[in-house]
Amino acid sequence: KDLIDAMVRRRHRDGRSLVVSLRIAVIRDGSGVIAGFITCSNDITQRKLAEDALVRAHAELEQRIEERTRDLWQTNARLQEEIAERLRAEAELRASRERLDHLLLRSPGVLYSSGVGNFRSTFVSQNAASVFGYPAREFLDHPAFRLDHVHPDDRPRVQAFPGQVSREGQHTADYRFLH
């Protein structure tokens, strides 16, 4: 209780502000009455400036961390929404694809598409095996598969399809397919 620590602001004779640390010790006589004081003062201006700068930097860092954390939470929430939307879209696409596959498999005819000017298949419905006797994959994996399996007597007429389609916009014909 007889030792007092204090920090005070003072003005130097040149006008600049100083922060001074004071340590005051109370001196008592034999009967316990205060007889005087011993004071020690130190200029702690630079230390106090450094401490204040550290406190400000810490506060700024805390604020940036809070802002960044808030940004990350918002970004995470948006990503979770996007993931949920993508999962919904994938489920809808899967269901749509299943309906299409169901329709194509029960169709009495084989649906297919091919490149312009050639007979390379770009799509063949899965019921190709039940109609033609060959799996759809054969048509897709081998560019000349379909034309090679057209009956030789019908081949010249089938090879004329692309020209007729480009002139007329459509073409319908019957041809024989070899099993």
C-alpha positions as a Markdown table, in Angstrom:
| # | Residue | x | y | z |
|---|---|---|---|---|
| 1 | Lys | 0.0 | 0.0 | 0.0 |
| 2 | Asp | 3.0 | 2.3 | 0.4 |
| 3 | Leu | 4.0 | 1.8 | -3.3 |
| 4 | Ile | 2.1 | 3.8 | -5.9 |
| 5 | Asp | 2.5 | 3.2 | -9.7 |
| 6 | Ala | 1.1 | 5.7 | -12.0 |
| 7 | Met | 1.3 | 6.8 | -15.7 |
| 8 | Val | 1.0 | 10.5 | -16.5 |
| 9 | Arg | 1.1 | 12.7 | -19.6 |
| 10 | Arg | 3.4 | 15.6 | -19.4 |
| 11 | Arg | 4.7 | 18.3 | -21.8 |
| 12 | His | 8.4 | 18.5 | -22.5 |
| 13 | Arg | 9.9 | 21.9 | -22.5 |
| 14 | Asp | 10.1 | 21.7 | -26.3 |
| 15 | Gly | 6.3 | 21.2 | -26.5 |
| 16 | Arg | 6.1 | 17.5 | -27.4 |
| 17 | Ser | 3.9 | 15.2 | -25.4 |
| 18 | Leu | 5.5 | 12.7 | -23.0 |
| 19 | Val | 4.2 | 9.7 | -21.2 |
| 20 | Val | 5.9 | 9.2 | -17.9 |
| 21 | Ser | 5.8 | 6.2 | -15.6 |
| 22 | Leu | 5.9 | 7.2 | -12.0 |
| 23 | Arg | 6.7 | 4.9 | -9.1 |
| 24 | Ile | 6.2 | 6.6 | -5.7 |
| 25 | Ala | 7.3 | 5.0 | -2.5 |
| 26 | Val | 6.0 | 6.3 | 0.8 |
| 27 | Ile | 8.5 | 6.9 | 3.6 |
| 28 | Arg | 7.2 | 6.6 | 7.1 |
| 29 | Asp | 8.9 | 7.4 | 10.4 |
| 30 | Gly | 9.1 | 5.0 | 13.3 |
| 31 | Ser | 5.6 | 5.8 | 14.4 |
| 32 | Gly | 4.1 | 5.2 | 10.9 |
| 33 | Val | 3.6 | 8.9 | 10.1 |
| 34 | Ile | 4.5 | 9.8 | 6.5 |
| 35 | Ala | 7.8 | 11.4 | 6.5 |
| 36 | Gly | 8.3 | 11.8 | 2.7 |
| 37 | Phe | 8.3 | 10.1 | -0.7 |
| 38 | Ile | 10.8 | 8.7 | -3.1 |
| 39 | Thr | 9.8 | 9.1 | -6.7 |
| 40 | Cys | 11.3 | 7.4 | -9.8 |
| 41 | Ser | 10.1 | 8.6 | -13.2 |
| 42 | Asn | 10.8 | 7.2 | -16.6 |
| 43 | Asp | 10.0 | 8.4 | -20.1 |
| 44 | Ile | 7.9 | 5.6 | -21.6 |
| 45 | Thr | 6.6 | 7.6 | -24.6 |
| 46 | Gln | 8.0 | 5.2 | -27.2 |
| 47 | Arg | 6.9 | 2.1 | -25.4 |
| 48 | Lys | 3.4 | 3.6 | -25.0 |
| 49 | Leu | 3.3 | 4.6 | -28.7 |
| 50 | Ala | 4.3 | 1.0 | -29.6 |
| 51 | Glu | 1.7 | -0.5 | -27.2 |
| 52 | Asp | -1.0 | 1.8 | -28.6 |
| 53 | Ala | 0.0 | 0.9 | -32.2 |
| 54 | Leu | -0.2 | -2.8 | -31.2 |
| 55 | Val | -3.6 | -2.3 | -29.6 |
| 56 | Arg | -4.9 | -0.6 | -32.8 |
| 57 | Ala | -3.3 | -3.2 | -35.0 |
| 58 | His | -4.9 | -5.9 | -32.9 |
| 59 | Ala | -8.3 | -4.2 | -33.1 |
| 60 | Glu | -8.0 | -3.8 | -36.9 |
| 61 | Leu | -7.0 | -7.4 | -37.3 |
| 62 | Glu | -10.0 | -8.5 | -35.2 |
| 63 | Gln | -12.3 | -6.4 | -37.3 |
| 64 | Arg | -10.8 | -7.8 | -40.6 |
| 65 | Ile | -11.1 | -11.4 | -39.2 |
| 66 | Glu | -14.8 | -10.7 | -38.3 |
| 67 | Glu | -15.4 | -9.3 | -41.8 |
| 68 | Arg | -13.6 | -12.1 | -43.5 |
| 69 | Thr | -15.4 | -14.7 | -41.4 |
| 70 | Arg | -18.8 | -13.1 | -42.3 |
| 71 | Asp | -17.7 | -13.1 | -46.0 |
| 72 | Leu | -16.8 | -16.8 | -45.7 |
| 73 | Trp | -20.1 | -17.7 | -44.1 |
| 74 | Gln | -22.0 | -15.9 | -46.8 |
| 75 | Thr | -19.9 | -17.5 | -49.5 |
| 76 | Asn | -20.4 | -20.9 | -47.9 |
| 77 | Ala | -24.1 | -20.3 | -47.7 |
| 78 | Arg | -24.2 | -19.4 | -51.4 |
| 79 | Leu | -22.1 | -22.5 | -52.3 |
| 80 | Gln | -24.5 | -24.7 | -50.3 |
| 81 | Glu | -27.4 | -23.2 | -52.2 |
| 82 | Glu | -25.7 | -23.8 | -55.5 |
| 83 | Ile | -24.9 | -27.4 | -54.5 |
| 84 | Ala | -28.5 | -28.0 | -53.5 |
| 85 | Glu | -29.7 | -26.4 | -56.8 |
| 86 | Arg | -27.3 | -28.5 | -58.8 |
| 87 | Leu | -28.4 | -31.7 | -57.0 |
| 88 | Arg | -32.0 | -30.7 | -57.7 |
| 89 | Ala | -31.2 | -30.1 | -61.4 |
| 90 | Glu | -29.3 | -33.4 | -61.6 |
| 91 | Ala | -32.2 | -35.3 | -60.1 |
| 92 | Glu | -34.6 | -33.6 | -62.6 |
| 93 | Leu | -32.2 | -34.4 | -65.5 |
| 94 | Arg | -32.0 | -38.1 | -64.3 |
| 95 | Ala | -35.7 | -38.4 | -64.0 |
| 96 | Ser | -36.2 | -36.8 | -67.5 |
| 97 | Arg | -33.5 | -39.1 | -68.9 |
| 98 | Glu | -35.3 | -42.1 | -67.4 |
| 99 | Arg | -38.6 | -41.0 | -68.9 |
| 100 | Leu | -36.9 | -40.6 | -72.3 |
| 101 | Asp | -35.2 | -43.9 | -72.1 |
| 102 | His | -38.5 | -45.5 | -71.2 |
| 103 | Leu | -40.2 | -44.0 | -74.2 |
| 104 | Leu | -37.3 | -44.9 | -76.5 |
| 105 | Leu | -37.1 | -48.5 | -75.4 |
| 106 | Arg | -40.9 | -49.0 | -75.9 |
| 107 | Ser | -40.9 | -47.3 | -79.3 |
| 108 | Pro | -41.5 | -49.7 | -82.3 |
| 109 | Gly | -38.9 | -47.9 | -84.3 |
| 110 | Val | -35.2 | -47.1 | -83.7 |
| 111 | Leu | -34.4 | -43.4 | -83.3 |
| 112 | Tyr | -31.0 | -42.3 | -84.5 |
| 113 | Ser | -29.1 | -39.2 | -85.7 |
| 114 | Ser | -26.1 | -39.0 | -87.8 |
| 115 | Gly | -23.6 | -36.5 | -89.1 |
| 116 | Val | -24.4 | -34.3 | -92.1 |
| 117 | Gly | -23.0 | -35.9 | -95.4 |
| 118 | Asn | -22.0 | -39.2 | -93.7 |
| 119 | Phe | -23.6 | -42.1 | -92.0 |
| 120 | Arg | -21.7 | -41.8 | -88.7 |
| 121 | Ser | -24.3 | -42.3 | -85.9 |
| 122 | Thr | -24.3 | -39.6 | -83.2 |
| 123 | Phe | -27.2 | -41.1 | -81.3 |
| 124 | Val | -29.0 | -44.5 | -81.5 |
| 125 | Ser | -31.8 | -45.5 | -79.2 |
| 126 | Gln | -31.3 | -48.5 | -77.0 |
| 127 | Asn | -34.0 | -50.6 | -78.7 |
| 128 | Ala | -31.7 | -51.0 | -81.7 |
| 129 | Ala | -30.8 | -54.5 | -80.4 |
| 130 | Ser | -34.5 | -55.6 | -80.5 |
| 131 | Val | -35.1 | -54.2 | -84.0 |
| 132 | Phe | -31.8 | -54.7 | -85.8 |
| 133 | Gly | -30.2 | -57.4 | -83.7 |
| 134 | Tyr | -27.2 | -55.3 | -82.8 |
| 135 | Pro | -26.6 | -53.2 | -79.6 |
| 136 | Ala | -26.7 | -49.4 | -80.0 |
| 137 | Arg | -23.1 | -49.2 | -79.0 |
| 138 | Glu | -22.0 | -51.0 | -82.3 |
| 139 | Phe | -23.6 | -48.1 | -84.3 |
| 140 | Leu | -21.8 | -45.5 | -82.3 |
| 141 | Asp | -18.4 | -47.2 | -82.0 |
| 142 | His | -17.9 | -48.1 | -85.7 |
| 143 | Pro | -18.5 | -45.2 | -88.1 |
| 144 | Ala | -19.5 | -47.3 | -91.1 |
| 145 | Phe | -21.5 | -49.9 | -89.2 |
| 146 | Arg | -25.0 | -48.8 | -90.3 |
| 147 | Leu | -24.1 | -48.3 | -94.0 |
| 148 | Asp | -22.1 | -51.6 | -94.0 |
| 149 | His | -25.3 | -53.4 | -92.7 |
| 150 | Val | -27.7 | -51.9 | -95.3 |
| 151 | His | -28.6 | -54.6 | -97.9 |
| 152 | Pro | -26.2 | -54.2 | -100.9 |
| 153 | Asp | -29.1 | -53.7 | -103.3 |
| 154 | Asp | -30.5 | -50.8 | -101.2 |
| 155 | Arg | -27.1 | -49.2 | -100.5 |
| 156 | Pro | -27.0 | -46.7 | -103.5 |
| 157 | Arg | -30.4 | -45.4 | -102.6 |
| 158 | Val | -29.4 | -45.0 | -98.9 |
| 159 | Gln | -26.2 | -43.2 | -99.8 |
| 160 | Ala | -28.3 | -40.7 | -101.7 |
| 161 | Phe | -30.2 | -39.7 | -98.5 |
| 162 | Pro | -27.9 | -36.8 | -97.5 |
| 163 | Gly | -28.3 | -35.1 | -100.9 |
| 164 | Gln | -32.1 | -35.5 | -100.8 |
| 165 | Val | -32.3 | -34.2 | -97.3 |
| 166 | Ser | -30.3 | -31.1 | -98.1 |
| 167 | Arg | -32.4 | -30.4 | -101.2 |
| 168 | Glu | -35.8 | -31.2 | -99.7 |
| 169 | Gly | -35.2 | -30.7 | -96.0 |
| 170 | Gln | -36.4 | -34.2 | -95.2 |
| 171 | His | -36.5 | -37.7 | -96.6 |
| 172 | Thr | -38.4 | -40.9 | -95.9 |
| 173 | Ala | -37.4 | -44.2 | -97.3 |
| 174 | Asp | -37.5 | -47.9 | -96.6 |
| 175 | Tyr | -34.4 | -50.1 | -96.8 |
| 176 | Arg | -33.4 | -53.5 | -95.7 |
| 177 | Phe | -30.9 | -54.0 | -92.9 |
| 178 | Leu | -28.8 | -57.2 | -92.6 |
| 179 | His | -28.9 | -59.2 | -89.4 |
